[in-house]
mmCIF file of C-alpha atoms in Angstrom:
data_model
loop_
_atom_site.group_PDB
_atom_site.id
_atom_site.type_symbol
_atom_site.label_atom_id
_atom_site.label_comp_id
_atom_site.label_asym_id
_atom_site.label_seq_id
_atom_site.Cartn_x
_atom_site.Cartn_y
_atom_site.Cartn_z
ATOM 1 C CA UNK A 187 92.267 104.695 70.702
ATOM 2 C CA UNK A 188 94.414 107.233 68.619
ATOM 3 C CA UNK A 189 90.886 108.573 66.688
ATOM 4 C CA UNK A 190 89.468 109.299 70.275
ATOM 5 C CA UNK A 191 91.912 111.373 71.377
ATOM 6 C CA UNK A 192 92.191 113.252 68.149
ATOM 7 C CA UNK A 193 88.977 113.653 67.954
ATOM 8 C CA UNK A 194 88.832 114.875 71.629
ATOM 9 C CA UNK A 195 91.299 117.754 70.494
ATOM 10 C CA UNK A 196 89.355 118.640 67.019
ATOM 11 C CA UNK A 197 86.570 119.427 69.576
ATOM 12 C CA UNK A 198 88.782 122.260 70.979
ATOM 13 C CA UNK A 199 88.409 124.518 68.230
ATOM 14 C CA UNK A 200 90.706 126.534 67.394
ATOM 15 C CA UNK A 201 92.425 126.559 71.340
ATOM 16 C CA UNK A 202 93.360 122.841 70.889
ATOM 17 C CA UNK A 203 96.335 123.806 68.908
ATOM 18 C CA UNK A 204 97.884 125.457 71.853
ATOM 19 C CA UNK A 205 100.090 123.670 73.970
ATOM 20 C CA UNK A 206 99.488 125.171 77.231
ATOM 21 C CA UNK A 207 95.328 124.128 77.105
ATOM 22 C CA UNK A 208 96.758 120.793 76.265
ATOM 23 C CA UNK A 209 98.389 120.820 79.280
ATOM 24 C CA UNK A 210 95.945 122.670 80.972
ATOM 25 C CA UNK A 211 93.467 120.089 80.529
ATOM 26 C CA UNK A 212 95.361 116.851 81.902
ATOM 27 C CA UNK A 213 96.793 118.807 85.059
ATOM 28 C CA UNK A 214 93.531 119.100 85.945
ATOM 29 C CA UNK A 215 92.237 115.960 86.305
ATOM 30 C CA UNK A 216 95.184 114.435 87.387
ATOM 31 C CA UNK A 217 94.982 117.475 90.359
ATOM 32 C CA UNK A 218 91.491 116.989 91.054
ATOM 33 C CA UNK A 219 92.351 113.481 91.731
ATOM 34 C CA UNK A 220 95.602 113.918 93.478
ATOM 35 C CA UNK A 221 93.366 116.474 96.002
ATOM 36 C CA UNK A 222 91.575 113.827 97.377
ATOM 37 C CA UNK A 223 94.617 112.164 98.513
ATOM 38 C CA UNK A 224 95.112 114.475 100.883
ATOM 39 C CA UNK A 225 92.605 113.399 102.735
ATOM 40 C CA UNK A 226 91.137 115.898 105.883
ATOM 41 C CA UNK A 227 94.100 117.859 105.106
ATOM 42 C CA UNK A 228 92.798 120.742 102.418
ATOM 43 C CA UNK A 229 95.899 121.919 101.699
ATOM 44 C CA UNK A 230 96.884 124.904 99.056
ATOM 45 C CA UNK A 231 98.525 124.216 95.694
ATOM 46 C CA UNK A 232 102.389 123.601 96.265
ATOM 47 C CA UNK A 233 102.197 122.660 100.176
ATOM 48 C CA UNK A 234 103.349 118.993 99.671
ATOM 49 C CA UNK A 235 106.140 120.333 97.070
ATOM 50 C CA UNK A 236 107.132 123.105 99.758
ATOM 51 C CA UNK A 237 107.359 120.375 102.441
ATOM 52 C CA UNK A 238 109.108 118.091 100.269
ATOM 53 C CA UNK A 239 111.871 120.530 99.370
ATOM 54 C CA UNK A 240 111.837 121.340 103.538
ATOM 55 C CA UNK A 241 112.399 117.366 104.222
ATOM 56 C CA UNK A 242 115.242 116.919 101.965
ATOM 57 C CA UNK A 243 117.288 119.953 102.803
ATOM 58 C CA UNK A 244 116.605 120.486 106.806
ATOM 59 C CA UNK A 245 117.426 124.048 107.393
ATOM 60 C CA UNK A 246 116.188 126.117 104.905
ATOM 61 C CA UNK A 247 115.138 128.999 104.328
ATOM 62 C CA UNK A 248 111.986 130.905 103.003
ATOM 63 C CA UNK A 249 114.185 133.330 100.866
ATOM 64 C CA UNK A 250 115.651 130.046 99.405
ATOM 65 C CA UNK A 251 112.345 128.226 99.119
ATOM 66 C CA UNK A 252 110.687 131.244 97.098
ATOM 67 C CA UNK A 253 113.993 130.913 94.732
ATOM 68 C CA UNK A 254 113.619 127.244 94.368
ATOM 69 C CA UNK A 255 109.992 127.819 93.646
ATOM 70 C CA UNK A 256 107.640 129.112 91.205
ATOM 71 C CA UNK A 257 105.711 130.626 94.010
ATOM 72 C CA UNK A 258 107.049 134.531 95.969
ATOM 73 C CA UNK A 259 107.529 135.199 99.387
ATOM 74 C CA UNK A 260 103.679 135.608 100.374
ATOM 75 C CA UNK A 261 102.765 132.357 99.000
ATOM 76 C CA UNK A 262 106.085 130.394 100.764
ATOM 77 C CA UNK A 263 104.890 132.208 103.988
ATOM 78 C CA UNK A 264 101.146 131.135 104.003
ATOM 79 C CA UNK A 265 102.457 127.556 102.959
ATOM 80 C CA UNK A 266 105.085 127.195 105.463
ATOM 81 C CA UNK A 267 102.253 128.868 108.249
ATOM 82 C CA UNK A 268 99.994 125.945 107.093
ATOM 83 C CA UNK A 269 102.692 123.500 107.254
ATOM 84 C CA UNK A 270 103.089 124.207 110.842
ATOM 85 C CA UNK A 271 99.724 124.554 111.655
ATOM 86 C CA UNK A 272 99.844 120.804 110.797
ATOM 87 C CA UNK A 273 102.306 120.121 112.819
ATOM 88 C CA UNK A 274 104.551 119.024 109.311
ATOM 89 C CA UNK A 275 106.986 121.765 109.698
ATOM 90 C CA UNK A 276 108.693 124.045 112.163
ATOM 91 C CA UNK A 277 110.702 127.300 111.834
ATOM 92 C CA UNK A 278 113.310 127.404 114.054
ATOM 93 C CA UNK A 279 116.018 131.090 114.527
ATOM 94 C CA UNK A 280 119.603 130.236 113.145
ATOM 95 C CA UNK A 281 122.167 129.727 115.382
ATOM 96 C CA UNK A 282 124.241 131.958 112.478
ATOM 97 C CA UNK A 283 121.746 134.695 112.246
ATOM 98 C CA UNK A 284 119.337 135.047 114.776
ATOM 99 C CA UNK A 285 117.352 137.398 112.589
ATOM 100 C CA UNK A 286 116.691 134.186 110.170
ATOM 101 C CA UNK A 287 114.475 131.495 110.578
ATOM 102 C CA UNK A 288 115.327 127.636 109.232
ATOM 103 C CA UNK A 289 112.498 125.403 108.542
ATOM 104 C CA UNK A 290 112.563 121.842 109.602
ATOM 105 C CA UNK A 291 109.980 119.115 108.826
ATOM 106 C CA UNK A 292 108.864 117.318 111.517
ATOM 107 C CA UNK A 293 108.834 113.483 111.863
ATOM 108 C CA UNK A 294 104.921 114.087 111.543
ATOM 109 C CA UNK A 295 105.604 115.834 108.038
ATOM 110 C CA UNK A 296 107.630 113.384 106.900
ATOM 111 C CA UNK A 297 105.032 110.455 107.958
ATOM 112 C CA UNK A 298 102.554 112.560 106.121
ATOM 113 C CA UNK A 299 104.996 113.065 102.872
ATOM 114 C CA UNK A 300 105.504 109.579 102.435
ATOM 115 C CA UNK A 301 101.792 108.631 102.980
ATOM 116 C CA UNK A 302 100.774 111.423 100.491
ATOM 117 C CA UNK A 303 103.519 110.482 97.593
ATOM 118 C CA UNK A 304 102.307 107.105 98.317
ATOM 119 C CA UNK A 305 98.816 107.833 97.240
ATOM 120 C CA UNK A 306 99.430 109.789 94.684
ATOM 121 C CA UNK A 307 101.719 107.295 93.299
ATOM 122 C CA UNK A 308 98.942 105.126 92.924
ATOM 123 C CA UNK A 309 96.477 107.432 91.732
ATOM 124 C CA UNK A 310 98.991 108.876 88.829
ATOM 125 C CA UNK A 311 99.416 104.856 88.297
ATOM 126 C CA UNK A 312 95.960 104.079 87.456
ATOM 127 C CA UNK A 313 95.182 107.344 85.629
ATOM 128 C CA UNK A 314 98.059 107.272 83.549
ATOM 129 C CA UNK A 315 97.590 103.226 83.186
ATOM 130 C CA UNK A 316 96.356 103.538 79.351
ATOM 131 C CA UNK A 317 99.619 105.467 78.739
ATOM 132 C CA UNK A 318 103.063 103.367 77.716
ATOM 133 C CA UNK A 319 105.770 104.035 80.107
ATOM 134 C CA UNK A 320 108.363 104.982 77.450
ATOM 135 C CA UNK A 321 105.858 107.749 76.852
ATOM 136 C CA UNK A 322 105.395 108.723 80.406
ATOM 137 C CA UNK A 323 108.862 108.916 80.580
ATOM 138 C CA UNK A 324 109.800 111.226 77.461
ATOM 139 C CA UNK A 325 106.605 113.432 78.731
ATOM 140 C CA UNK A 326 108.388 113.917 81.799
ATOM 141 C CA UNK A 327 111.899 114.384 80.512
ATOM 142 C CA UNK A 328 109.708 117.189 78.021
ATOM 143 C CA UNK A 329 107.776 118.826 80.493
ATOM 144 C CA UNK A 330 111.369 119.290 82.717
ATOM 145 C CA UNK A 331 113.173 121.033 79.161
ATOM 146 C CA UNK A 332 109.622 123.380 79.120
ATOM 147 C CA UNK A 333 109.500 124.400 82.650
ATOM 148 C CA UNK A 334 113.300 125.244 82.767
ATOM 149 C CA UNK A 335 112.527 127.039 78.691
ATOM 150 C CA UNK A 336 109.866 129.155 80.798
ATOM 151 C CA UNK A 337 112.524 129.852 83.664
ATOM 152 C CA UNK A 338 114.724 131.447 81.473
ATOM 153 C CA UNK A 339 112.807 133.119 78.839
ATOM 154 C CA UNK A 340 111.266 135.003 81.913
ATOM 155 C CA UNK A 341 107.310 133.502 81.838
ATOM 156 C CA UNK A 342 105.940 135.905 84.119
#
């Protein structure tokens, strides 16, 4: 109930005040969880967000990825050589630019996507089952207004 959790957070010390171990502390169970979803496929933080942004907007670039993400170009690159090491993603040259490469996800990545959402889905359901929807939904409408607040104030 209500006492447990605010007694979980009293434990904290002085640290449980801040927001960010708050959050620290529920992303990672909830990615601990969420990693075994991906079954034999160890796969980096951000790989099924990377793949997901490559399946809904065939033809992108890395350049546009690393803008789209939190992640820079080094990080896009070893994700999108993972992806196609998978077989989830290819890069193919422009037919604009020859000197740029658009990524594609393959109808194996998209098979995966939907398999890995899917399990997820049902993990975050039962993990987050204690939790009243109206809730879940103001958390995530919260969390979007902070991650866009530490866009612009510059959170690097």
């Amino acid at each position: 109930g209500p006492s447990d959790i605010t007694t979980a957070v009293g434990q904290l010390g002085p640290v449980g005040e801040l927001f960010t171990v708050r959050l620290q502390r529920a992303e990672y169970l909830l990615s601990r969880a969420i990693s075994k979803a991906w079954g034999d496929h160890p796969l980096r933080t951000g790989t099924i967000g990377v793949l997901s942004q490559i399946a809904q907007d065939p033809g992108i670039s890395q350049n546009e990825l690393t803008r789209r993400t939190t992640y820079d170009k080094s990080a896009i690159n070893a994700i999108v050589n993972r992806l196609e090491e998978l077989g989830w993603a290819q890069r193919r040259k422009s037919a604009d630019d020859r000197r740029r490469h658009e990524l594609y996800a393959t109808e194996a990545g998209t098979g995966a996507l939907r398999g890995i959402v899917d399990r997820v889905s049902q993990i975050e359901t039962r993990m987050l089952a204690n939790v009243p929807p109206h809730l879940l939904e103001q958390l995530c409408e919260l969390l979007d207004q902070v991650y866009f607040s530490c866009l612009v104030s510059g959170s690097d």
